[in-house]
PDB file of C-alpha atoms in Angstrom:
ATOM      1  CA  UNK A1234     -59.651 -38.837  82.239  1.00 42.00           C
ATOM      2  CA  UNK A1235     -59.004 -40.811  78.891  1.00 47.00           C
ATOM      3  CA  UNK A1236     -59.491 -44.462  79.070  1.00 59.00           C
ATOM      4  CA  UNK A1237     -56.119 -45.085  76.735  1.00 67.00           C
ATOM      5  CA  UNK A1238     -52.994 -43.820  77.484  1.00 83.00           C
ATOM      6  CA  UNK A1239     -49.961 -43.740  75.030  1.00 87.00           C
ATOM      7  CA  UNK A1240     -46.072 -43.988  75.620  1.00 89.00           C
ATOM      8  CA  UNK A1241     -44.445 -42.179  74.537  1.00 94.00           C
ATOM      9  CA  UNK A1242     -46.044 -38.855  73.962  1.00 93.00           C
ATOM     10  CA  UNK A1243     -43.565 -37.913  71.224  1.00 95.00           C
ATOM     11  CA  UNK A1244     -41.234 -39.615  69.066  1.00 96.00           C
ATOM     12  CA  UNK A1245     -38.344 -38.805  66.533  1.00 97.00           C
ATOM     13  CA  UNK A1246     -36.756 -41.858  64.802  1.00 97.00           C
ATOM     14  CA  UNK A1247     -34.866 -41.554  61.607  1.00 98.00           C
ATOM     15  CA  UNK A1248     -36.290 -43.118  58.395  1.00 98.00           C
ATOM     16  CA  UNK A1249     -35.895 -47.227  58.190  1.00 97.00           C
ATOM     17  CA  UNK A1250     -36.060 -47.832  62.019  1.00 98.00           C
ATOM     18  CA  UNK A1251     -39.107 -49.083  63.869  1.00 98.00           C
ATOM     19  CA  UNK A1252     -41.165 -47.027  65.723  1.00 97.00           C
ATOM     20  CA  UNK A1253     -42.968 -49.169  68.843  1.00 97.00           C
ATOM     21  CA  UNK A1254     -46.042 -46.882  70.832  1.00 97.00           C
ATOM     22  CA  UNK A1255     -47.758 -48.522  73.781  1.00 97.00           C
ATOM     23  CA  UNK A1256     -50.914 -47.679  74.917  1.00 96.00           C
ATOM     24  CA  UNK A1257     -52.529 -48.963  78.798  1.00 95.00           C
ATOM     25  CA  UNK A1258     -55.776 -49.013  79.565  1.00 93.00           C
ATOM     26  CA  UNK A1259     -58.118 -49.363  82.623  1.00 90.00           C
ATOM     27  CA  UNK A1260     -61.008 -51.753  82.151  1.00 88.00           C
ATOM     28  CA  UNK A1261     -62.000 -54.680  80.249  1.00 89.00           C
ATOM     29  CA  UNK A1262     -62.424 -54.038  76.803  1.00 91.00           C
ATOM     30  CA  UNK A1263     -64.617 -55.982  73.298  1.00 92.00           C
ATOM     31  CA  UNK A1264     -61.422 -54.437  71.268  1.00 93.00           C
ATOM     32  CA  UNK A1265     -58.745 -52.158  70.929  1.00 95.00           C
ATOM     33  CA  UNK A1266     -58.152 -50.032  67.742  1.00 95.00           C
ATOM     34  CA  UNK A1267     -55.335 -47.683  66.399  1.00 96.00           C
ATOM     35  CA  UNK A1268     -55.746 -44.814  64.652  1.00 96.00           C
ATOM     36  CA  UNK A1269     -53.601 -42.653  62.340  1.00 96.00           C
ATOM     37  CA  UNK A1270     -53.998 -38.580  61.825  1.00 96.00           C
ATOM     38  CA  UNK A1271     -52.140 -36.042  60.323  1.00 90.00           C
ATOM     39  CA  UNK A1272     -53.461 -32.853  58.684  1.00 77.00           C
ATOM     40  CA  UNK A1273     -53.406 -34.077  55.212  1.00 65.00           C
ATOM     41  CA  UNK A1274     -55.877 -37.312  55.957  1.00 70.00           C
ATOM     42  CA  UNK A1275     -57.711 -36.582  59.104  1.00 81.00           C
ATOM     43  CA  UNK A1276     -58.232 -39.724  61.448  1.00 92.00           C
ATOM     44  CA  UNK A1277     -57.580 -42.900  59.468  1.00 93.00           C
ATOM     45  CA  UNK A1278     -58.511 -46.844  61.236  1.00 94.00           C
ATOM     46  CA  UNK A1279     -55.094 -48.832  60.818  1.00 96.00           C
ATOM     47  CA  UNK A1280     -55.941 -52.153  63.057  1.00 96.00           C
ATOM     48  CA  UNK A1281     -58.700 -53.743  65.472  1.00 95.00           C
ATOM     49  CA  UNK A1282     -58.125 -56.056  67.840  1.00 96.00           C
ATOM     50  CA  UNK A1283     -60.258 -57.868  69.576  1.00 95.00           C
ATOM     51  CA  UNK A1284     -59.558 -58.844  72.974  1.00 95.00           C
ATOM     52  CA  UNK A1285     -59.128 -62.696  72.473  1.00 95.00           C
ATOM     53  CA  UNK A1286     -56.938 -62.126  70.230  1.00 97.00           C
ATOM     54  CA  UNK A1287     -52.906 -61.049  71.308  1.00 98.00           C
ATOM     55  CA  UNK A1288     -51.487 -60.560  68.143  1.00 98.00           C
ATOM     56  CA  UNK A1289     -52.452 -58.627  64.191  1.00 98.00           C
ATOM     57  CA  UNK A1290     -50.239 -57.926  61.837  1.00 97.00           C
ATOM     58  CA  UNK A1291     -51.321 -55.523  58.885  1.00 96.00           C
ATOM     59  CA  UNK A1292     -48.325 -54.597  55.874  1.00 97.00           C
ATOM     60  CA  UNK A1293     -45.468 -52.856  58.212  1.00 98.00           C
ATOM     61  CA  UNK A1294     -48.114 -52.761  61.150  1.00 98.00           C
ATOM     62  CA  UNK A1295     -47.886 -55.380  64.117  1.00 98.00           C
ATOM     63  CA  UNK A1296     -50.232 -54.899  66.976  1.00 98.00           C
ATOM     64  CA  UNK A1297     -49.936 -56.929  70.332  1.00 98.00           C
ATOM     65  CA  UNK A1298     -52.649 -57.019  73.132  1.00 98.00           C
ATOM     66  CA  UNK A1299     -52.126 -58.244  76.171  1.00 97.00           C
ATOM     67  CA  UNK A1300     -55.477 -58.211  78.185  1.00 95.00           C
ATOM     68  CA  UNK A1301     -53.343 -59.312  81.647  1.00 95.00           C
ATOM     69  CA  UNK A1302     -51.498 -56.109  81.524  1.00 95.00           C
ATOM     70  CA  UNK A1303     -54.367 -53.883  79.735  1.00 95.00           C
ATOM     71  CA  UNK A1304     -51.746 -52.904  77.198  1.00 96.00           C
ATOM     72  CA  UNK A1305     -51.268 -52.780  73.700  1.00 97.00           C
ATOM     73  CA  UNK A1306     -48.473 -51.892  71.902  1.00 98.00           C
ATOM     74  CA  UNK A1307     -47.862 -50.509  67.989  1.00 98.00           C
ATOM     75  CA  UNK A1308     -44.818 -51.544  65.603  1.00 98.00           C
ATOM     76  CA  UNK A1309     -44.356 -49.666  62.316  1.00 98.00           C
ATOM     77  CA  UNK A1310     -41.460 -51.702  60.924  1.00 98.00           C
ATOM     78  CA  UNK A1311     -39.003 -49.794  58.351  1.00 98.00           C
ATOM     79  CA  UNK A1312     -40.970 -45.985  58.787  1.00 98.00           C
ATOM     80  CA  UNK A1313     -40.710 -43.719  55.896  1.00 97.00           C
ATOM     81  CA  UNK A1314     -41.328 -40.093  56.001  1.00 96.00           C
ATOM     82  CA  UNK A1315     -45.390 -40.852  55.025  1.00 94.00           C
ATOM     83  CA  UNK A1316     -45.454 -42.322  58.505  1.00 96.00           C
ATOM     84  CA  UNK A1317     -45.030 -38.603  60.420  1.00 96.00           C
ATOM     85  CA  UNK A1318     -48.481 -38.056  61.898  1.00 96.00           C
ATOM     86  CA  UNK A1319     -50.127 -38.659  65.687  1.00 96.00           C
ATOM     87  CA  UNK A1320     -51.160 -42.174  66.764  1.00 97.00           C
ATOM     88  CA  UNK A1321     -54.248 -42.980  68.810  1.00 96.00           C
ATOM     89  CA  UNK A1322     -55.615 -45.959  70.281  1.00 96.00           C
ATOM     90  CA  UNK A1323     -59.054 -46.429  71.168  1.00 95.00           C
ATOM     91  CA  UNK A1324     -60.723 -49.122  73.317  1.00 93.00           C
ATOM     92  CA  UNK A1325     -64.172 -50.169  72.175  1.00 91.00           C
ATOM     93  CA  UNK A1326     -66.119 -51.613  76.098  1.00 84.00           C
ATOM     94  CA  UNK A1327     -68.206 -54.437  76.493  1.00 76.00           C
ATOM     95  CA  UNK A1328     -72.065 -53.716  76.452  1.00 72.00           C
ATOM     96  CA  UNK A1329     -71.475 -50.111  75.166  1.00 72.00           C
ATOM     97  CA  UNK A1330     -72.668 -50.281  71.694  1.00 76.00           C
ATOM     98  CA  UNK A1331     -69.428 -48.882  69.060  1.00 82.00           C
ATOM     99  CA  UNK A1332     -68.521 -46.154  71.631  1.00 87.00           C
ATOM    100  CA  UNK A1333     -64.440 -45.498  71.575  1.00 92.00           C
ATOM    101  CA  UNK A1334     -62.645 -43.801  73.983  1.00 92.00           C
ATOM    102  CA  UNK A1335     -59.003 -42.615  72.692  1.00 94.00           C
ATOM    103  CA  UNK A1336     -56.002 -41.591  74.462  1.00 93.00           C
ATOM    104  CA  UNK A1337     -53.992 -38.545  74.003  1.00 93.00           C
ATOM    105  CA  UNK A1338     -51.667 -39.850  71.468  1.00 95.00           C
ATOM    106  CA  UNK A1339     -48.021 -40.490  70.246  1.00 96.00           C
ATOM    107  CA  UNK A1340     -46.889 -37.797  67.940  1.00 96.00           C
ATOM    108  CA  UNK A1341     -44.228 -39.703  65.598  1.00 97.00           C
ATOM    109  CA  UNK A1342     -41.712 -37.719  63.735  1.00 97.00           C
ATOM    110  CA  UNK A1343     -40.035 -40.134  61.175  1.00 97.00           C
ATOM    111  CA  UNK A1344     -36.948 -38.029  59.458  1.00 96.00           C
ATOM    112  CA  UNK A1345     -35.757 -38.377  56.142  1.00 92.00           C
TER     113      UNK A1345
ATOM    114  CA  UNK B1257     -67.551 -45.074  48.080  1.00 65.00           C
ATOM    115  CA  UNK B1258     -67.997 -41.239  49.330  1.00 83.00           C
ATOM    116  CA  UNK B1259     -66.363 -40.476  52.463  1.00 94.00           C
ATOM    117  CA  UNK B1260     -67.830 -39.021  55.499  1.00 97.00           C
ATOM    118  CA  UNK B1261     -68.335 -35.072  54.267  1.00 97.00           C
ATOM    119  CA  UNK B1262     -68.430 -32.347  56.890  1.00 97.00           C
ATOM    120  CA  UNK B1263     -68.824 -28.149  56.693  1.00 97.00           C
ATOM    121  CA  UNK B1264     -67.667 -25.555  57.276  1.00 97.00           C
ATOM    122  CA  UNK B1265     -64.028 -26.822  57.668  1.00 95.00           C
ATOM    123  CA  UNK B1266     -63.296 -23.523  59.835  1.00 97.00           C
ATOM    124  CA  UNK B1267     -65.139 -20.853  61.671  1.00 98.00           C
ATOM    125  CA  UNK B1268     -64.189 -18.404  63.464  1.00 98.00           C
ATOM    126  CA  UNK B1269     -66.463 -16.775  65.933  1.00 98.00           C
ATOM    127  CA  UNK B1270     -66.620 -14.754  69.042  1.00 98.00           C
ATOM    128  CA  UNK B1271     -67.860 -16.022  72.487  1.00 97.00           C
ATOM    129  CA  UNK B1272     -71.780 -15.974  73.428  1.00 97.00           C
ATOM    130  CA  UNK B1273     -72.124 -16.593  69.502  1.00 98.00           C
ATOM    131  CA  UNK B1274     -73.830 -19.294  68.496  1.00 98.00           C
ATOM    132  CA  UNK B1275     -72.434 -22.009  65.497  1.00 98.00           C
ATOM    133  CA  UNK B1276     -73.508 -24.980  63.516  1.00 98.00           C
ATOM    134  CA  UNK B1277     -71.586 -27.609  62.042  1.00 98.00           C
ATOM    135  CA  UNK B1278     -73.585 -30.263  59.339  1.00 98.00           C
ATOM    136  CA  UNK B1279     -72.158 -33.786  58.831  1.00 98.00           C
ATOM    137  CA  UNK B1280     -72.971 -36.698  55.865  1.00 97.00           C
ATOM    138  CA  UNK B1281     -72.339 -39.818  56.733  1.00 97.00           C
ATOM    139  CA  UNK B1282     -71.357 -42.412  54.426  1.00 97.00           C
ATOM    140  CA  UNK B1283     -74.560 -44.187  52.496  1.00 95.00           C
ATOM    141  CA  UNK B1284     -76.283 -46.489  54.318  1.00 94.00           C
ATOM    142  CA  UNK B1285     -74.376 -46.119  57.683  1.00 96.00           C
ATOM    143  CA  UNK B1286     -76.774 -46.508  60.730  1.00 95.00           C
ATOM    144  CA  UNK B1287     -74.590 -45.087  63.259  1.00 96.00           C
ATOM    145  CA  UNK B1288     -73.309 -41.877  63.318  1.00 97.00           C
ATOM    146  CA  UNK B1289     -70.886 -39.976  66.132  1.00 97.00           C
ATOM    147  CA  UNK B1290     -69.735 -36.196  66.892  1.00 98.00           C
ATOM    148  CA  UNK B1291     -66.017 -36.058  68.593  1.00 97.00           C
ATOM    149  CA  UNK B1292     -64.591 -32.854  69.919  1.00 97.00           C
ATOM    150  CA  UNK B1293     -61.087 -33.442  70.163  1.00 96.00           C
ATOM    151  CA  UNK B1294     -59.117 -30.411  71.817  1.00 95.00           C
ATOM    152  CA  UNK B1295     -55.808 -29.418  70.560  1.00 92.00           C
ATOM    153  CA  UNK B1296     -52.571 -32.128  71.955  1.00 91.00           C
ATOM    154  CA  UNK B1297     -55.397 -34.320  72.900  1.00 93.00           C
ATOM    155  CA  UNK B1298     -57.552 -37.499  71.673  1.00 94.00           C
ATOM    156  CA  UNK B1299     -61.017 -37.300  69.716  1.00 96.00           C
ATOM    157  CA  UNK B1300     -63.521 -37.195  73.139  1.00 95.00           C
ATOM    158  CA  UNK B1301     -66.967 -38.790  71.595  1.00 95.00           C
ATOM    159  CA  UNK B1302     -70.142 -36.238  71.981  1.00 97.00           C
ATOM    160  CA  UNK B1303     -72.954 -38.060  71.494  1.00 96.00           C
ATOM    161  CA  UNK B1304     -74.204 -41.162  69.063  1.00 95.00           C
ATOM    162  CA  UNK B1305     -76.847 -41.720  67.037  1.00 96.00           C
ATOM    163  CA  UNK B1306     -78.372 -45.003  65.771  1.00 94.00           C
ATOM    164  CA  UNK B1307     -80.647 -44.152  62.510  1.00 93.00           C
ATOM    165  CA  UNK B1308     -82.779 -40.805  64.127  1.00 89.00           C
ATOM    166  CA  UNK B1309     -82.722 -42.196  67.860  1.00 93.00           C
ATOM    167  CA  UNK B1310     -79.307 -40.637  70.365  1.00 94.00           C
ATOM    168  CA  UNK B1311     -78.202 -43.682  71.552  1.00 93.00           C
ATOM    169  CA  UNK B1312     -75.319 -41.712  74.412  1.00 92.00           C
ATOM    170  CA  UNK B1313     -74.891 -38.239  74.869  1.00 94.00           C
ATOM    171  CA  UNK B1314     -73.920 -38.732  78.203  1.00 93.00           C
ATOM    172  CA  UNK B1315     -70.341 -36.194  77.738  1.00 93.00           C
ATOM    173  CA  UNK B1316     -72.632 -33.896  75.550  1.00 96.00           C
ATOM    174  CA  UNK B1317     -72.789 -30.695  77.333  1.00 95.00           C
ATOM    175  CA  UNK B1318     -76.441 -30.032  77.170  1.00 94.00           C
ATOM    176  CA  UNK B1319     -76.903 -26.175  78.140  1.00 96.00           C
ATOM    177  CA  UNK B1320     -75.117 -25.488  75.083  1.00 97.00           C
ATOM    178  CA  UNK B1321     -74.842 -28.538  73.094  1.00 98.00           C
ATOM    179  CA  UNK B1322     -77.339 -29.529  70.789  1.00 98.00           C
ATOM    180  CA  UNK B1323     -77.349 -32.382  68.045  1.00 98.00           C
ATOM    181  CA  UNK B1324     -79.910 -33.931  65.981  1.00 96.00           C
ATOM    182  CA  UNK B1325     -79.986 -36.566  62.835  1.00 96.00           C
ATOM    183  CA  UNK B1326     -83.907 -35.941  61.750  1.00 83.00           C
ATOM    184  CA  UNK B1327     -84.501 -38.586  58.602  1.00 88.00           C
ATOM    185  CA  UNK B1328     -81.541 -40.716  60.125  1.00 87.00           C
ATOM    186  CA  UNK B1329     -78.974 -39.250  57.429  1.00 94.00           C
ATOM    187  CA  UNK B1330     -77.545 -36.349  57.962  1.00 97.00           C
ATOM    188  CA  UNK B1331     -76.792 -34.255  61.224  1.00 98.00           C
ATOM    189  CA  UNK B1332     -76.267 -31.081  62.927  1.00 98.00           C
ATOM    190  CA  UNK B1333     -74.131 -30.163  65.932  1.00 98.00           C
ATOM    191  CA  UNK B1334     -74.970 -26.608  67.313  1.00 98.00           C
ATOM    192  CA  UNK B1335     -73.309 -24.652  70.228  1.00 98.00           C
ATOM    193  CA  UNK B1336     -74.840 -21.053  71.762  1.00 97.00           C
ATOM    194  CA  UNK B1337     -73.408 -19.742  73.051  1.00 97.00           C
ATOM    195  CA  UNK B1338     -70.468 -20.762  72.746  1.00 97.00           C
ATOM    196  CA  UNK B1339     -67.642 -20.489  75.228  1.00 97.00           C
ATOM    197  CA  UNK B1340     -63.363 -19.586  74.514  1.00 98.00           C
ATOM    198  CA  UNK B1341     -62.624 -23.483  75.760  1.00 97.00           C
ATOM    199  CA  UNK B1342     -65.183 -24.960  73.049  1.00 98.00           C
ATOM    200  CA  UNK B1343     -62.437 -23.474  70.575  1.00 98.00           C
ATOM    201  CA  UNK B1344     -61.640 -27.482  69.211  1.00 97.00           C
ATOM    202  CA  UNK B1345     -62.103 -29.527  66.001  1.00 96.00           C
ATOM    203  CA  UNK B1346     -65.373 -30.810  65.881  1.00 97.00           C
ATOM    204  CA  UNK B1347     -65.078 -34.504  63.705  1.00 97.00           C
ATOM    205  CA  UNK B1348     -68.067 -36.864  62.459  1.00 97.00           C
ATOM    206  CA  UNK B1349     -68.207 -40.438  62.132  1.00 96.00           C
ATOM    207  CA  UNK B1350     -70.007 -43.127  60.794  1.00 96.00           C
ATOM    208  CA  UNK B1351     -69.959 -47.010  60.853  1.00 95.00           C
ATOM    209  CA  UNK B1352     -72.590 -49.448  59.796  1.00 94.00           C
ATOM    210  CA  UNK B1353     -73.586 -50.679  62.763  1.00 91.00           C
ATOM    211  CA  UNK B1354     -73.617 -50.332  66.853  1.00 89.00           C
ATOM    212  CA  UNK B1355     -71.704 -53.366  67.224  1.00 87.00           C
ATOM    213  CA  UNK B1356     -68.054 -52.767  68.546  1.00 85.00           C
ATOM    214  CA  UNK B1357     -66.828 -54.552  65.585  1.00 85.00           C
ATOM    215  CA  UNK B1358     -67.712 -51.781  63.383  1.00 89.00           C
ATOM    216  CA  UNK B1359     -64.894 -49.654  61.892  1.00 90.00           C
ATOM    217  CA  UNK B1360     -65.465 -45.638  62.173  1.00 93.00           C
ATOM    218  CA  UNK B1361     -65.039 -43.369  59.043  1.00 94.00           C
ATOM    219  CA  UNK B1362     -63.910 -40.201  59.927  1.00 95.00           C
ATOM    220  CA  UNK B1363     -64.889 -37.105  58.308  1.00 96.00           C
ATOM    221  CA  UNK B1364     -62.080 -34.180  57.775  1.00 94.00           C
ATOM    222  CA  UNK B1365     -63.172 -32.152  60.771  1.00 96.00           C
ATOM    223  CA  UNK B1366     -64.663 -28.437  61.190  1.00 96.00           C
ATOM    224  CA  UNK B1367     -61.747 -26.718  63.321  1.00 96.00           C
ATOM    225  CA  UNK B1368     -63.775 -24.394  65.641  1.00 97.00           C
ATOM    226  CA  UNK B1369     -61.932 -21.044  66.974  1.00 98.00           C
ATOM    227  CA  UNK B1370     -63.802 -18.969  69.370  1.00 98.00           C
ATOM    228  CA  UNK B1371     -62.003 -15.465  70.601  1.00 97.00           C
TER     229      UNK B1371
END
C-alpha cells in the first residue's frame, strides 16, 4: 500500500474558489512534498516541507504539516483553469536516502 | 538548464515481448530514479541509482526488470518479457544528491501499452 493518502480523490470547484487536498500518512517522515501533473507538463515539485516545520506558503500555495496527526494538507487560493491537473504528495523517510513514496492523488477540476 | 529527457514517449507491444526505455538526467545530477506509475494511481519508485552504483531496487521486479546507469549518466530500464499489467508510464528522475532535501526533476514519461 502507498505510504500517502489523499482526500479527496476528486474535486470540481469553480474558478476563484480555493481548493484544500489533505494527504495522511503512516510513519515518521525527513519531509513531505507536493507534486503537480497534468498531461501537458508531466510531474512538476510545487512545495517541500520538512517535518519541523508546520507551515510554507509558495504564490497561491499554502502547505500545513502537522507531524501529531501525520497529515498535511494543500490550499490553492483563487484557482484558475491552469490549476486542472492531479495532485500528489510524497513523503521523503528518515535514513532512506531521497526515496519518495506518493499517494494516489487528488484529481482537481477547476471550471471556468 | 535541460530537463530530464526520456524515449520513446510510447510503445506499444505485445506480451512475452521484450522493451527498453533510455533516460538523461539533468547535467551533473548524481542521483537518478525509474517510477512506474499505473493508470489512477501515484508514481511507485523502481529502483535508484547514485552515480553507476543501485542504491534500492528493493520494488524492482527482478525476473523481468532490469536497469543499469553504466558511466553514471544515462540509463536504461528493460522489461522481457513483459506482462499485460506492466502496461504503465514508465517516468525518470533526477536530483543532485541522495539527501531527502533534494528536489526530483521529472522527465515526460514513456507510456508503456502491452496487449
Amino acid at each position: 500500500s502507498q505510504q500517502g493518502e489523499e482526500d479527496p480523490q476528486a474535486l470540481s470547484i469553480q474558478e476563484g474558489e480555493n481548493a484544500t487536498m489533505n494527504c495522511s500518512y503512516k510513519t515518521s517522515i525527513n519531509n513531505l512534498q507536493w507534486y503537480r501533473q497534468n498531461s501537458g507538463r508531466g510531474l512538476v515539485h510545487l512545495i517541500l516541507i520538512r517535518s519541523n516545520e508546520r507551515e510554507k506558503h509558495s504564490g497561491r500555495l499554502r502547505v500545513t504539516l502537522d507531524t501529531s496527526k501525520k497529515s498535511s494538507s494543500l490550499l490553492i487560493t483563487a484557482s484558475r483553469a491552469a490549476d486542472t491537473a492531479s495532485y500528489f504528495c510524497a513523503t521523503a523517510f528518515n535514513n532512506a536516502g531521497n526515496m519518495l513514496t506518493f499517494g494516489g492523488g487528488t484529481r482537481l477540476m477547476v471550471k471556468p | 538548464e535541460a530537463g530530464v529527457a526520456q524515449s520513446p514517449r510510447y510503445k506499444i507491444i505485445e506480451k512475452r515481448q521484450s522493451v527498453a526505455f533510455w533516460c538523461n538526467p539533468i547535467s551533473g545530477h548524481a542521483t537518478l530514479y525509474w517510477y512506474q506509475q499505473i493508470l489512477g494511481q501515484g508514481p511507485k519508485l523502481l529502483i535508484q541509482f547514485q552515480n553507476n552504483g543501485v542504491v534500492d531496487d528493493s520494488q524492482l521486479p527482478k525476473d523481468r526488470f532490469s536497469a543499469e546507469r553504466l558511466k553514471g549518466v544515462d540509463s536504461t530500464l528493460k522489461i522481457q518479457p513483459a506482462k499485460l499489467e506492466d502496461s504503465a508510464v514508465y517516468l525518470c528522475a533526477s536530483s543532485r544528491g541522495r539527501q531527502p532535501y533534494y528536489e526530483q526533476y521529472f522527465g515526460p514519461g514513456t507510456r508503456l501499452t502491452v496487449t
